[in-house]
JSON list of C-alpha atoms (C1' of nucleotides) in Angstrom, two decimals:
[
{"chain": "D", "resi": 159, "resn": "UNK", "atom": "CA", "xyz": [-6.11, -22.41, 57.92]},
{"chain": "D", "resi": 160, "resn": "UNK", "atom": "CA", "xyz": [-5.42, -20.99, 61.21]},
{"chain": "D", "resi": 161, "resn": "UNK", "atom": "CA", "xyz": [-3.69, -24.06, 63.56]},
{"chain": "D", "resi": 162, "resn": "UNK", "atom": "CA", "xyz": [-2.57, -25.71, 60.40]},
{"chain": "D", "resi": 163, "resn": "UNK", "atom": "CA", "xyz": [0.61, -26.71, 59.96]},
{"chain": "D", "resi": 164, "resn": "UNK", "atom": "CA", "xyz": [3.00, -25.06, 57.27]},
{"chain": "D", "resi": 165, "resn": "UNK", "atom": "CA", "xyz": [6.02, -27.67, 56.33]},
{"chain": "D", "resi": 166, "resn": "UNK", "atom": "CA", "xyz": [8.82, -27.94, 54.13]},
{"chain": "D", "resi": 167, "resn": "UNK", "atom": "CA", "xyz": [10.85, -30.86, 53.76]},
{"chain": "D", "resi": 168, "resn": "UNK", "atom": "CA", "xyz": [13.98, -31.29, 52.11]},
{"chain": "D", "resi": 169, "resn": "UNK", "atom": "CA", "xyz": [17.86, -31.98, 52.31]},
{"chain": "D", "resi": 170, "resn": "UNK", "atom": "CA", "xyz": [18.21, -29.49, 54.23]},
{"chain": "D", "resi": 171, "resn": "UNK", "atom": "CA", "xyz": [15.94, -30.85, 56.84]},
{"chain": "D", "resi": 172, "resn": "UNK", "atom": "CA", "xyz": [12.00, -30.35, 57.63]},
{"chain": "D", "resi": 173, "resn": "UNK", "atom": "CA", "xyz": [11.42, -27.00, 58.44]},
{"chain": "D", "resi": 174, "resn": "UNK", "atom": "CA", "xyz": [7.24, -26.44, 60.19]},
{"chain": "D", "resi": 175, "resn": "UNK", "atom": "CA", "xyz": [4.96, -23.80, 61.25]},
{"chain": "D", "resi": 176, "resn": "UNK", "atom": "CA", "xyz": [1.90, -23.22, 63.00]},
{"chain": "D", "resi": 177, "resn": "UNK", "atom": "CA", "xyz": [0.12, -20.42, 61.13]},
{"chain": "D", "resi": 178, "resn": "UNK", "atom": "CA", "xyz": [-1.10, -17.87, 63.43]},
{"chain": "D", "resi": 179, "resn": "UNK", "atom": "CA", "xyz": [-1.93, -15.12, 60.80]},
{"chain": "D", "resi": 180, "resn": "UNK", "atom": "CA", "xyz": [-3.66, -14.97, 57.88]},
{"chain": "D", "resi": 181, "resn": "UNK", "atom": "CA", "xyz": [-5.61, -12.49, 55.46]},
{"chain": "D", "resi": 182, "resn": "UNK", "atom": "CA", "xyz": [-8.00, -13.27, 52.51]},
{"chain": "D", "resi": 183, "resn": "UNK", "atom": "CA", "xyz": [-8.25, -12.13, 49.14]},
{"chain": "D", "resi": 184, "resn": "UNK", "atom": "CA", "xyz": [-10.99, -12.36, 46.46]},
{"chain": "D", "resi": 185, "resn": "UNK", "atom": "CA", "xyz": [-12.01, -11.44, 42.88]},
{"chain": "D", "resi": 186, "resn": "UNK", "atom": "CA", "xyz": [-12.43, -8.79, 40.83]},
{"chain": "D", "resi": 187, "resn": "UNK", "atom": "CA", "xyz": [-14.56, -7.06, 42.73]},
{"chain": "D", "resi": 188, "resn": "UNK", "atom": "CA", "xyz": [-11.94, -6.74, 46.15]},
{"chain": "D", "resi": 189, "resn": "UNK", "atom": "CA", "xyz": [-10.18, -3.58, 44.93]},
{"chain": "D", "resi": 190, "resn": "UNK", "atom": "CA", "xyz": [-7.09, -4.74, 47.64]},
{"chain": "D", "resi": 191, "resn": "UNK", "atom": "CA", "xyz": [-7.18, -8.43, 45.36]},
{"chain": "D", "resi": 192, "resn": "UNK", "atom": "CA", "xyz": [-4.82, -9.17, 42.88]},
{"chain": "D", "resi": 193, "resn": "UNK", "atom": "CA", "xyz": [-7.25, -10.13, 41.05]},
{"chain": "D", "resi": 194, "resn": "UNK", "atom": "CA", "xyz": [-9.06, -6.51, 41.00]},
{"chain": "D", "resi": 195, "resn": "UNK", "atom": "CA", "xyz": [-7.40, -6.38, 37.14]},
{"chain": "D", "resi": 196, "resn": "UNK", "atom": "CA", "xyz": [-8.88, -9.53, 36.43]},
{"chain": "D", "resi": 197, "resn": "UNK", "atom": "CA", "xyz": [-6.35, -12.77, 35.42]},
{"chain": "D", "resi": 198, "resn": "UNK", "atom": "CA", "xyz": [-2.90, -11.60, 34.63]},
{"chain": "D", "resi": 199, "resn": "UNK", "atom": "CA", "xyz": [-0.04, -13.58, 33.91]},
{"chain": "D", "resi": 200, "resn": "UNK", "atom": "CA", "xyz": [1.12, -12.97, 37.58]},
{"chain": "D", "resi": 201, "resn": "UNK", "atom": "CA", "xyz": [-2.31, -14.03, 39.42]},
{"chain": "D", "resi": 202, "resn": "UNK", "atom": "CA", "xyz": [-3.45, -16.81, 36.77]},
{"chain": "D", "resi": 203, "resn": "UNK", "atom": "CA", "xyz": [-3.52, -19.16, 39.49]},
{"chain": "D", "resi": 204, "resn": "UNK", "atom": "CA", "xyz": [-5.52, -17.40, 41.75]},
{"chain": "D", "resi": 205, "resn": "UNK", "atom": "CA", "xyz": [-8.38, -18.25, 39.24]},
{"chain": "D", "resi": 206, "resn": "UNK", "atom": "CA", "xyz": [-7.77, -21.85, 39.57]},
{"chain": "D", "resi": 207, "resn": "UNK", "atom": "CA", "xyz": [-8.21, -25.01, 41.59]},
{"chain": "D", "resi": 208, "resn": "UNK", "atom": "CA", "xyz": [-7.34, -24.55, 45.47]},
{"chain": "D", "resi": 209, "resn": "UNK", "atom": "CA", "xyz": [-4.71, -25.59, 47.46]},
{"chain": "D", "resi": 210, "resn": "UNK", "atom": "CA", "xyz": [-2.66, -24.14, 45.19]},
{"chain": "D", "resi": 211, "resn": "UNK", "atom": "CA", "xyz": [0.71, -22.06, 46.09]},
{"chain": "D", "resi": 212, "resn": "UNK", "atom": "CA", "xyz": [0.37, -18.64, 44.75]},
{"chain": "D", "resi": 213, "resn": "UNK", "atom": "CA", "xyz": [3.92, -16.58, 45.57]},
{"chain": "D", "resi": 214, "resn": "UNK", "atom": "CA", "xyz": [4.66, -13.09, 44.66]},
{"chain": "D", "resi": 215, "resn": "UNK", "atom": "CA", "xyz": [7.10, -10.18, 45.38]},
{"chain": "D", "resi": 216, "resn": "UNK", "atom": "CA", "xyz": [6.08, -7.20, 47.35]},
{"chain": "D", "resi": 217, "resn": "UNK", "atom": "CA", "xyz": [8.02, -3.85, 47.05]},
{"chain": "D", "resi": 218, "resn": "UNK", "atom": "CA", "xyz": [10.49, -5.64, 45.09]},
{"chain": "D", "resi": 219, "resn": "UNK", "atom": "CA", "xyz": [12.52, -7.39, 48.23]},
{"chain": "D", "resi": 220, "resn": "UNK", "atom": "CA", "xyz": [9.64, -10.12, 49.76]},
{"chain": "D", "resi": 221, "resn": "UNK", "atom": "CA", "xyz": [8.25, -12.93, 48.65]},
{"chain": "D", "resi": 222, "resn": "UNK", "atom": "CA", "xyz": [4.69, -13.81, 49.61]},
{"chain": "D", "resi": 223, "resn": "UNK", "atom": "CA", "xyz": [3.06, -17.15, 50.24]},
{"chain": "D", "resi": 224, "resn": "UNK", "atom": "CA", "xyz": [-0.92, -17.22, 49.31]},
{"chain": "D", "resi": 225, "resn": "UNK", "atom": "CA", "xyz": [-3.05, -20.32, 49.16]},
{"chain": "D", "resi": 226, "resn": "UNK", "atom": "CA", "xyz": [-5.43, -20.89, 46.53]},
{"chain": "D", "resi": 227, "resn": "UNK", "atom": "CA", "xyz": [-9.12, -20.75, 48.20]},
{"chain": "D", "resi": 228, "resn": "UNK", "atom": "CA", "xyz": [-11.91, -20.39, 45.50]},
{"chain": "D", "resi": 229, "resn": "UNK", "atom": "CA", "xyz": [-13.41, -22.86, 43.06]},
{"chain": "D", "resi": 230, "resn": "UNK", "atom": "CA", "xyz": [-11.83, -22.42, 39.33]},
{"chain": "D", "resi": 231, "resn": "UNK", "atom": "CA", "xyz": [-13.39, -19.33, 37.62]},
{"chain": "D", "resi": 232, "resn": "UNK", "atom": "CA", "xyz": [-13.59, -17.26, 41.07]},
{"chain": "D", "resi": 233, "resn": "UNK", "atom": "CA", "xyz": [-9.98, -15.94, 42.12]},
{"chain": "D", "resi": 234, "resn": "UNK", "atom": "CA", "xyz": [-9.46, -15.87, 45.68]},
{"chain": "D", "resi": 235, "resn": "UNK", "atom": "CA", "xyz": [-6.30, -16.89, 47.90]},
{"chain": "D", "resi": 236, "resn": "UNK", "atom": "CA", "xyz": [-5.04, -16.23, 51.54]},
{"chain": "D", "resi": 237, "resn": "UNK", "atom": "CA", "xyz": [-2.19, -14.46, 52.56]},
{"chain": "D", "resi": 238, "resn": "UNK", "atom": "CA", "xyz": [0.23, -16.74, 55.01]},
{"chain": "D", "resi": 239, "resn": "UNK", "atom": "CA", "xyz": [1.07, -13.66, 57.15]},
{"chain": "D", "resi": 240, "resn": "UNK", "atom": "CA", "xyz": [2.69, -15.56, 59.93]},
{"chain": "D", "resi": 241, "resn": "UNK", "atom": "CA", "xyz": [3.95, -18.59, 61.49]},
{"chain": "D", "resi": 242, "resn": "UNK", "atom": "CA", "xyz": [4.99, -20.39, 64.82]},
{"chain": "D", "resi": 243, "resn": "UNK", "atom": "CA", "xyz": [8.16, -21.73, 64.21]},
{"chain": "D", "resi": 244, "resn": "UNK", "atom": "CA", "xyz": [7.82, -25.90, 65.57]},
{"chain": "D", "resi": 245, "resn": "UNK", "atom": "CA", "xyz": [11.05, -27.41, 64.37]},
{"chain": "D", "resi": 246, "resn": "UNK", "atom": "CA", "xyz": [13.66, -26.74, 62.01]},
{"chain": "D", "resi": 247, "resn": "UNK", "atom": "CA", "xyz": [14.62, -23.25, 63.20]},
{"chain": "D", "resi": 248, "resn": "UNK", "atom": "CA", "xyz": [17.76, -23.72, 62.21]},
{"chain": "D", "resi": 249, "resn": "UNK", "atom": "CA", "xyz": [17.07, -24.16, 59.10]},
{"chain": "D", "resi": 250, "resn": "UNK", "atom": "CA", "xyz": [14.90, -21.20, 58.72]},
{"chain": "D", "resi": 251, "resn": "UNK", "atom": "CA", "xyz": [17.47, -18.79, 60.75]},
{"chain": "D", "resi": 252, "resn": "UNK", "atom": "CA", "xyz": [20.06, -19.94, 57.61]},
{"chain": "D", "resi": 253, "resn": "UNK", "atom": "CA", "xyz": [17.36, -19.53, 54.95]},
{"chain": "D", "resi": 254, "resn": "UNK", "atom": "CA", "xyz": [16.71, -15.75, 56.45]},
{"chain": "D", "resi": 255, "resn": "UNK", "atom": "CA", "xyz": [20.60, -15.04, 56.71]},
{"chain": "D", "resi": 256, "resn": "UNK", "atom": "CA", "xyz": [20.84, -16.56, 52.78]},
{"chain": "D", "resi": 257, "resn": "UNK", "atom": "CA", "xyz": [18.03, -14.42, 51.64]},
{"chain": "D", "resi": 258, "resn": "UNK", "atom": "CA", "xyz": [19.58, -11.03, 53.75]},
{"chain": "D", "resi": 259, "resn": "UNK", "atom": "CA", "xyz": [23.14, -11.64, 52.04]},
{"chain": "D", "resi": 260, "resn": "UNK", "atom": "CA", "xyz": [21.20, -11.73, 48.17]},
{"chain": "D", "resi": 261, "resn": "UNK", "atom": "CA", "xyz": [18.99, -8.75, 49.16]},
{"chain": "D", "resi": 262, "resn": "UNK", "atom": "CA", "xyz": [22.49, -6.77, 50.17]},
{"chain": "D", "resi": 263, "resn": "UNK", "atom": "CA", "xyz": [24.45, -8.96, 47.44]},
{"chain": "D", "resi": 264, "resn": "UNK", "atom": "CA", "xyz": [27.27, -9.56, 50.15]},
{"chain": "D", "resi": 265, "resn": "UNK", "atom": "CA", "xyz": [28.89, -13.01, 50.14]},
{"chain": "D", "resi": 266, "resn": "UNK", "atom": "CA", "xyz": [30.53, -12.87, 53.72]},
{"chain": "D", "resi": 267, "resn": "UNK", "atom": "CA", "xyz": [32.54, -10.04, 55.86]},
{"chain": "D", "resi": 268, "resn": "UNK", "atom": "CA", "xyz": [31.54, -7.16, 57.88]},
{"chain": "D", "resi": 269, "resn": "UNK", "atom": "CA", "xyz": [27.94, -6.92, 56.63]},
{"chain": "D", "resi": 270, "resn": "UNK", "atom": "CA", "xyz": [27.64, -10.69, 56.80]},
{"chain": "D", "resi": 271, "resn": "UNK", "atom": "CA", "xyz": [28.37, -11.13, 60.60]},
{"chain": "D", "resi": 272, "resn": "UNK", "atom": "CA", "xyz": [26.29, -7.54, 61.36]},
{"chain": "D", "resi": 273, "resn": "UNK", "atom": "CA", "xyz": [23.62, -9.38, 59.97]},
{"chain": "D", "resi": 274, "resn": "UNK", "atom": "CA", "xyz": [23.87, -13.25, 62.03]},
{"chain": "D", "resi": 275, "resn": "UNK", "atom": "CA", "xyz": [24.28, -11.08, 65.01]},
{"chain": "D", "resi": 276, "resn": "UNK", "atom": "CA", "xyz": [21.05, -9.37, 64.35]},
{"chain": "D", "resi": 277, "resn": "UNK", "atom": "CA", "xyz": [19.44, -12.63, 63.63]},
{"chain": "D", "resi": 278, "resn": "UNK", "atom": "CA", "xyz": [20.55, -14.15, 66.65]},
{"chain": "D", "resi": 279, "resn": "UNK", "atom": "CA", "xyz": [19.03, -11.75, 68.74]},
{"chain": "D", "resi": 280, "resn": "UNK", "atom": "CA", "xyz": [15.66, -12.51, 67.18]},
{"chain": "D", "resi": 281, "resn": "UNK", "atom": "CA", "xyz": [13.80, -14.78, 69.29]},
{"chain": "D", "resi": 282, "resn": "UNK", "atom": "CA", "xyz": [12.57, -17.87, 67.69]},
{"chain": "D", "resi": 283, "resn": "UNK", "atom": "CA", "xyz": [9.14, -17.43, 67.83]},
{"chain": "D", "resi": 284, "resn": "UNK", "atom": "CA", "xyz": [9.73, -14.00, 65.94]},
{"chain": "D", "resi": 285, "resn": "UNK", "atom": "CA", "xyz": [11.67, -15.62, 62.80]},
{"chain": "D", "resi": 286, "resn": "UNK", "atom": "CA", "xyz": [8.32, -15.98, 60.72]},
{"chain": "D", "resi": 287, "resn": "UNK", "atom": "CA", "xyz": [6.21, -12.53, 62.18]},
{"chain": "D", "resi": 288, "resn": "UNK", "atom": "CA", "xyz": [4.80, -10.91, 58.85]},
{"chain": "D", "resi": 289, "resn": "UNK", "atom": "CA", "xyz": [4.63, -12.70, 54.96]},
{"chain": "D", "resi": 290, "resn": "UNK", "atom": "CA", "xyz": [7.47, -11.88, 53.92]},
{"chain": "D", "resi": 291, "resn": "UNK", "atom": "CA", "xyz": [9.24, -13.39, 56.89]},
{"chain": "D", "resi": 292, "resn": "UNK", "atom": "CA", "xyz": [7.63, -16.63, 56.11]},
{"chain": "D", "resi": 293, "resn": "UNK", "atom": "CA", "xyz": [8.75, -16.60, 52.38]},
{"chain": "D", "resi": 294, "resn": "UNK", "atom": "CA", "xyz": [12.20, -15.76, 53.74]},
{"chain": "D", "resi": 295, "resn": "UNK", "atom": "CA", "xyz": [12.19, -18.82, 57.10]},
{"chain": "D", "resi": 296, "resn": "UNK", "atom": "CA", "xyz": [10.86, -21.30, 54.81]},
{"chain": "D", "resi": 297, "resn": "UNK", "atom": "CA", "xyz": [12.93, -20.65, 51.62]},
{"chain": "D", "resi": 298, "resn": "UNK", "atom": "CA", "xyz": [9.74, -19.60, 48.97]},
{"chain": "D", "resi": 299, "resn": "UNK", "atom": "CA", "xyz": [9.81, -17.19, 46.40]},
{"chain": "D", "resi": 300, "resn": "UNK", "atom": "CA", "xyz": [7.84, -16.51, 43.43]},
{"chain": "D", "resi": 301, "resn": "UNK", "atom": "CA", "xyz": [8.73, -20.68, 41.57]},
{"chain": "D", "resi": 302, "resn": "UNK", "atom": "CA", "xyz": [7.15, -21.90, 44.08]},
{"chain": "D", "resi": 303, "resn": "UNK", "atom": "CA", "xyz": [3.77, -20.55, 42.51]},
{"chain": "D", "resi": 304, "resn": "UNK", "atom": "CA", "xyz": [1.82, -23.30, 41.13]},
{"chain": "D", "resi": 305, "resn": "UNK", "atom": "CA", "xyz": [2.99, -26.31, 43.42]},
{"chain": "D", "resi": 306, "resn": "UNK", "atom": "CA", "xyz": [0.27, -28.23, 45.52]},
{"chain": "D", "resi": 307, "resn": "UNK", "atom": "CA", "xyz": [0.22, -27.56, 49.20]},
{"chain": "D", "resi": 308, "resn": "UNK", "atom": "CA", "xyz": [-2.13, -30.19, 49.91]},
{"chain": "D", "resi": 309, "resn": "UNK", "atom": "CA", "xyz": [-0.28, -32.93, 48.25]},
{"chain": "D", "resi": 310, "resn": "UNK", "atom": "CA", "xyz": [1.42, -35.15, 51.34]},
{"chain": "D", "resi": 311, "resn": "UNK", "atom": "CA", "xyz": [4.37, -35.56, 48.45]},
{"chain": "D", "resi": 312, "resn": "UNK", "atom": "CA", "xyz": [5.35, -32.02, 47.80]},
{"chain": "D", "resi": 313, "resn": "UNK", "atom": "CA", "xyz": [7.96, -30.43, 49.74]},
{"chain": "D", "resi": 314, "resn": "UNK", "atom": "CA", "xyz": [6.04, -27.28, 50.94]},
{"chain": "D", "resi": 315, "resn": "UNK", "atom": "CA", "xyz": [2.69, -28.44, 51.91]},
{"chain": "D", "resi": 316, "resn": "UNK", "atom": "CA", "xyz": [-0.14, -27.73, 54.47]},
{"chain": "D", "resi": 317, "resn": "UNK", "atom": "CA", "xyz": [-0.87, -30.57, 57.35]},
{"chain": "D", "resi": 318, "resn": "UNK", "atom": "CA", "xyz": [-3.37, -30.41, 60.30]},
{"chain": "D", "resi": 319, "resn": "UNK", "atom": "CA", "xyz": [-1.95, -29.79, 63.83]},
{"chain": "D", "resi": 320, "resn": "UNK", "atom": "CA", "xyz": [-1.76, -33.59, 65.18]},
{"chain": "D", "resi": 321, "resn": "UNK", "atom": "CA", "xyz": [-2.13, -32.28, 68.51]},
{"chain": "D", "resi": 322, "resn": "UNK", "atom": "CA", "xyz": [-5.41, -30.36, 67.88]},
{"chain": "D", "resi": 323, "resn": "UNK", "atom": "CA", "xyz": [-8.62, -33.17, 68.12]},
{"chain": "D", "resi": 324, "resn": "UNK", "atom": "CA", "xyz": [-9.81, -31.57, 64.93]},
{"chain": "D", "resi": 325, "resn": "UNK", "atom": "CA", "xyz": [-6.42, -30.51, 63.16]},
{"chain": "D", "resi": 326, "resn": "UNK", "atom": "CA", "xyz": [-7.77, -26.92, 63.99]},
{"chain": "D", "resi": 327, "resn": "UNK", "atom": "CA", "xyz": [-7.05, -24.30, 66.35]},
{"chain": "D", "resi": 328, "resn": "UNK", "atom": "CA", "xyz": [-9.12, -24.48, 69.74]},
{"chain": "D", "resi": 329, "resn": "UNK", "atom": "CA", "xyz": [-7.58, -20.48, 70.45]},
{"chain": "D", "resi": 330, "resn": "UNK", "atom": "CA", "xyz": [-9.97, -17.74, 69.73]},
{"chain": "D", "resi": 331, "resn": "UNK", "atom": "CA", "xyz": [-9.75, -15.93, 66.84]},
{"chain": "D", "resi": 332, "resn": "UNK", "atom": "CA", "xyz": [-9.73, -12.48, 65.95]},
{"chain": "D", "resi": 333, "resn": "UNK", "atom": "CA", "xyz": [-10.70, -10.31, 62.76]},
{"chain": "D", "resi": 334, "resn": "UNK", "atom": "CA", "xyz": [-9.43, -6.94, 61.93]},
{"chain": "D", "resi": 335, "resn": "UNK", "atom": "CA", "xyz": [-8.59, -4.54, 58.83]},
{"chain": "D", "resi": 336, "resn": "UNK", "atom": "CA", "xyz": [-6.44, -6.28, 55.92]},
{"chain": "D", "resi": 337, "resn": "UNK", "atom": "CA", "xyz": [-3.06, -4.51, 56.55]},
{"chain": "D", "resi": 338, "resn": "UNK", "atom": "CA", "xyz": [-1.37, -2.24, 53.84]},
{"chain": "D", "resi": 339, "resn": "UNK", "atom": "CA", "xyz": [-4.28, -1.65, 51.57]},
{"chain": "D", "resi": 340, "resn": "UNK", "atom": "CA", "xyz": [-5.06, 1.68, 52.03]},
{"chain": "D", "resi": 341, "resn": "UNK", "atom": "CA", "xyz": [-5.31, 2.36, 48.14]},
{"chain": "D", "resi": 342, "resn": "UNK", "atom": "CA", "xyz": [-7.93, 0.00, 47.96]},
{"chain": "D", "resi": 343, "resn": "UNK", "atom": "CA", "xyz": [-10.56, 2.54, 49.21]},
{"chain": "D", "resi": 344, "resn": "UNK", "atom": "CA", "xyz": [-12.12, 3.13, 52.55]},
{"chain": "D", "resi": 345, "resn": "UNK", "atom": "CA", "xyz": [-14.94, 0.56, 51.45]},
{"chain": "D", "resi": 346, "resn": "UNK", "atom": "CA", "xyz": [-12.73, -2.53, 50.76]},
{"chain": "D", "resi": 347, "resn": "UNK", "atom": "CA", "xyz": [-9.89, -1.25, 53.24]},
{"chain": "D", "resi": 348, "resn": "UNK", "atom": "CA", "xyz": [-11.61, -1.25, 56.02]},
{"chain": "D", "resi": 349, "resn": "UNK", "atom": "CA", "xyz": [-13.46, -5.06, 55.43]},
{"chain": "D", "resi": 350, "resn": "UNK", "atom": "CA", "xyz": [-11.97, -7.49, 58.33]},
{"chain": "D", "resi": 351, "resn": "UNK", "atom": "CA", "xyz": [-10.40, -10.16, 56.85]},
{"chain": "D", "resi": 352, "resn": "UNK", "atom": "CA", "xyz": [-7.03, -10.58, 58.78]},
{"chain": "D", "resi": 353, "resn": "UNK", "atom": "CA", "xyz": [-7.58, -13.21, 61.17]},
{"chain": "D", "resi": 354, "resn": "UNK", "atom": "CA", "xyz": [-5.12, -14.40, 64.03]},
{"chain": "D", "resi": 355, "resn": "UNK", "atom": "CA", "xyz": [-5.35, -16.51, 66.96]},
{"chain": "D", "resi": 356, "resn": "UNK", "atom": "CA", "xyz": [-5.34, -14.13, 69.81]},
{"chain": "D", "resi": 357, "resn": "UNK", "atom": "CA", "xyz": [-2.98, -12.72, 71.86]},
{"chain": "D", "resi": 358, "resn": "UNK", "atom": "CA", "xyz": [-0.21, -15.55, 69.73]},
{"chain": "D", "resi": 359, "resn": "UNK", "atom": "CA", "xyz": [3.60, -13.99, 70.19]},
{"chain": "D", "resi": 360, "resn": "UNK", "atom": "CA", "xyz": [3.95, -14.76, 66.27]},
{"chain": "D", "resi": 361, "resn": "UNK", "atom": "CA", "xyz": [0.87, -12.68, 65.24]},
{"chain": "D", "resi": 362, "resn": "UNK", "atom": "CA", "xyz": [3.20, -9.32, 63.47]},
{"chain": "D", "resi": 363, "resn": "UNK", "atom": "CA", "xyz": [2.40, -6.23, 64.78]},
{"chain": "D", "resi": 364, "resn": "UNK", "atom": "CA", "xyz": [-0.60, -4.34, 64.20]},
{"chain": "D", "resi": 365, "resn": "UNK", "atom": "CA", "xyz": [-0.28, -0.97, 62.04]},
{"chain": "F", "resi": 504, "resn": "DA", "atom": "C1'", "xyz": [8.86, 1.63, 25.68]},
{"chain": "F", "resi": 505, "resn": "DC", "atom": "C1'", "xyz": [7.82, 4.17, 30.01]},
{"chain": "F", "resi": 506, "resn": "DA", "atom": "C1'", "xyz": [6.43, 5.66, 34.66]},
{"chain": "F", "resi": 507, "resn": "DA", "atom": "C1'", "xyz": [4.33, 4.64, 38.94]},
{"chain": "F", "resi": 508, "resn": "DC", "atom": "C1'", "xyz": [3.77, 1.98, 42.77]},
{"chain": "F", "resi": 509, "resn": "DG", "atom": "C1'", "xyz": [3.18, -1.86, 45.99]},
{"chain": "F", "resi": 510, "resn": "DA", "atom": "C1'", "xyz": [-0.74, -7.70, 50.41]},
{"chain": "F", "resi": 511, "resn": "DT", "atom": "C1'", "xyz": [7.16, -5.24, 53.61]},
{"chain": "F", "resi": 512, "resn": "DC", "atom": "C1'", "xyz": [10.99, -4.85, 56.84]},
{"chain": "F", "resi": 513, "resn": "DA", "atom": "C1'", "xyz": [14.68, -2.86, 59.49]},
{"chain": "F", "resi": 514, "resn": "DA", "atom": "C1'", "xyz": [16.99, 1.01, 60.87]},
{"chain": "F", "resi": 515, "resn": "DC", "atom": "C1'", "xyz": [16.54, 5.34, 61.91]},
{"chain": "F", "resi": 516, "resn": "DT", "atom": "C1'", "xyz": [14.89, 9.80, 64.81]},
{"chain": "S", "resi": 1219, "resn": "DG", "atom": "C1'", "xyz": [6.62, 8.01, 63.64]},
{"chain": "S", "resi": 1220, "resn": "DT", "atom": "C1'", "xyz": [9.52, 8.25, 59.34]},
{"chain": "S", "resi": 1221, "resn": "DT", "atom": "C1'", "xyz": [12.34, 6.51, 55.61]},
{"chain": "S", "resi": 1222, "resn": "DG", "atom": "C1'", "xyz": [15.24, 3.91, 52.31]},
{"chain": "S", "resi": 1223, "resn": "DA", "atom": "C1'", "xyz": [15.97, -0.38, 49.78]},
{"chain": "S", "resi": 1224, "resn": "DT", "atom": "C1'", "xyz": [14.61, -2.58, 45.33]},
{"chain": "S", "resi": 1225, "resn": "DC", "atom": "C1'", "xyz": [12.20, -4.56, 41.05]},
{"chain": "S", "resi": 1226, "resn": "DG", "atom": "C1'", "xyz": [8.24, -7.00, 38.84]},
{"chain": "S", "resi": 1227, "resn": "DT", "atom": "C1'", "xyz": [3.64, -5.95, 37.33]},
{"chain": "S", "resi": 1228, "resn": "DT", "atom": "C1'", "xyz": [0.36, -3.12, 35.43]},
{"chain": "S", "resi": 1229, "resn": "DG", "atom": "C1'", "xyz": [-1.72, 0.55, 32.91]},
{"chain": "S", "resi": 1230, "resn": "DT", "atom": "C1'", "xyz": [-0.83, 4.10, 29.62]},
{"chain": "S", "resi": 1231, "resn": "DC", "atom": "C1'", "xyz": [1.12, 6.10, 25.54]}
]
DNA sequence: ACAACGATCAACT
DNA sequence: GTTGATCGTTGTC
């Protein structure tokens, strides 16, 4: 998935990505999975065919994008931990300002204008660094679960880089530590399935 | 019905 | 390096 492109495309214009970041989950037996309890009503999907959007909320503020990566009957997904914003920035910069105001439930005034000057400051190619960031740029939370990213019809879908010969990424990649799953146990915490292209600007910081 | 906690982020010190 | 915000999901009773 690294190199691939992450687009939405709607009335409010086509919004893409180059995912730079990304982090893999899988079954029952991944005590940092979802799907360590087995299916839920939450993670259902996770169990089913892939290419499948599979959003949740972490810490009850961010929304998570996951793809769907296993066969049916063996849960898996990756995490969309960060993007390269490509076009529509605008766009995204609006959809993080619209999801800051219903986090802080503030329609407009002082809070409102604190928080577009913050924003503005941000530099693009820091809009989508980290998963909930994503979920916030391109507008995704937890209805989105269920839609298929690798239908050309849908309007958040997965497409390969047209400028890579392969639709891949030709940067190297890295592997590390899954981030945040200390509770998981020093066995499954410590397995290296966070990939990034190295040394990307988008990649969010290390902890 | 209840309590605990998390695949995070921004604003602090 | 630390902390507060905020709520759905899960396991337990």
């Amino acid at each position: 998935m690294l190199g691939t492109l992450l687009v939405r495309e709607d009335e409010a214009g086509r919004r893409v990505g180059r995912i730079v970041e990304t982090e893999a989950y899988g079954g029952p037996e991944d005590l940092a999975s979802h799907a360590r309890f087995g299916s839920t009503v939450r993670n259902a999907v996770m169990g089913g065919p892939a290419g499948i959007a599979y959003v949740y909320l972490v810490y009850g503020m961010y929304d998570c994008l996951n793809v769907v990566t296993g066969v049916p009957g063996s849960p898996s997904a990756v995490l969309i931990r960060a993007v390269e914003p490509l076009a529509g920035v605008d766009v995204m910069r609006a959809a993080r300002l619209a999801v800051e105001r219903r986090r802080r439930r503030v329609r407009e005034g002082a809070a409102t204008v604190a928080a577009r000057d913050r924003l503005a400051a941000i530099p693009d190619r820091h809009l989508a660094r980290g998963p909930g960031l994503v979920g916030a740029c391109f507008g995704v939370d937890r209805t989105w679960t269920g839609v298929d990213l690798c239908a050309p019809s849908s309007a958040l879908r997965l497409e390969p880089d047209p400028t890579a010969a392969d639709g891949r990424a030709a940067t190297p990649i890295v592997a590390g530590p899954r981030v945040g799953v200390g509770y998981a146990g020093e066995a499954w915490a410590s397995v290296p399935w966070r990939f990034s292209l190295a040394g990307h600007p988008s990649v969010s910081r290390a902890r």
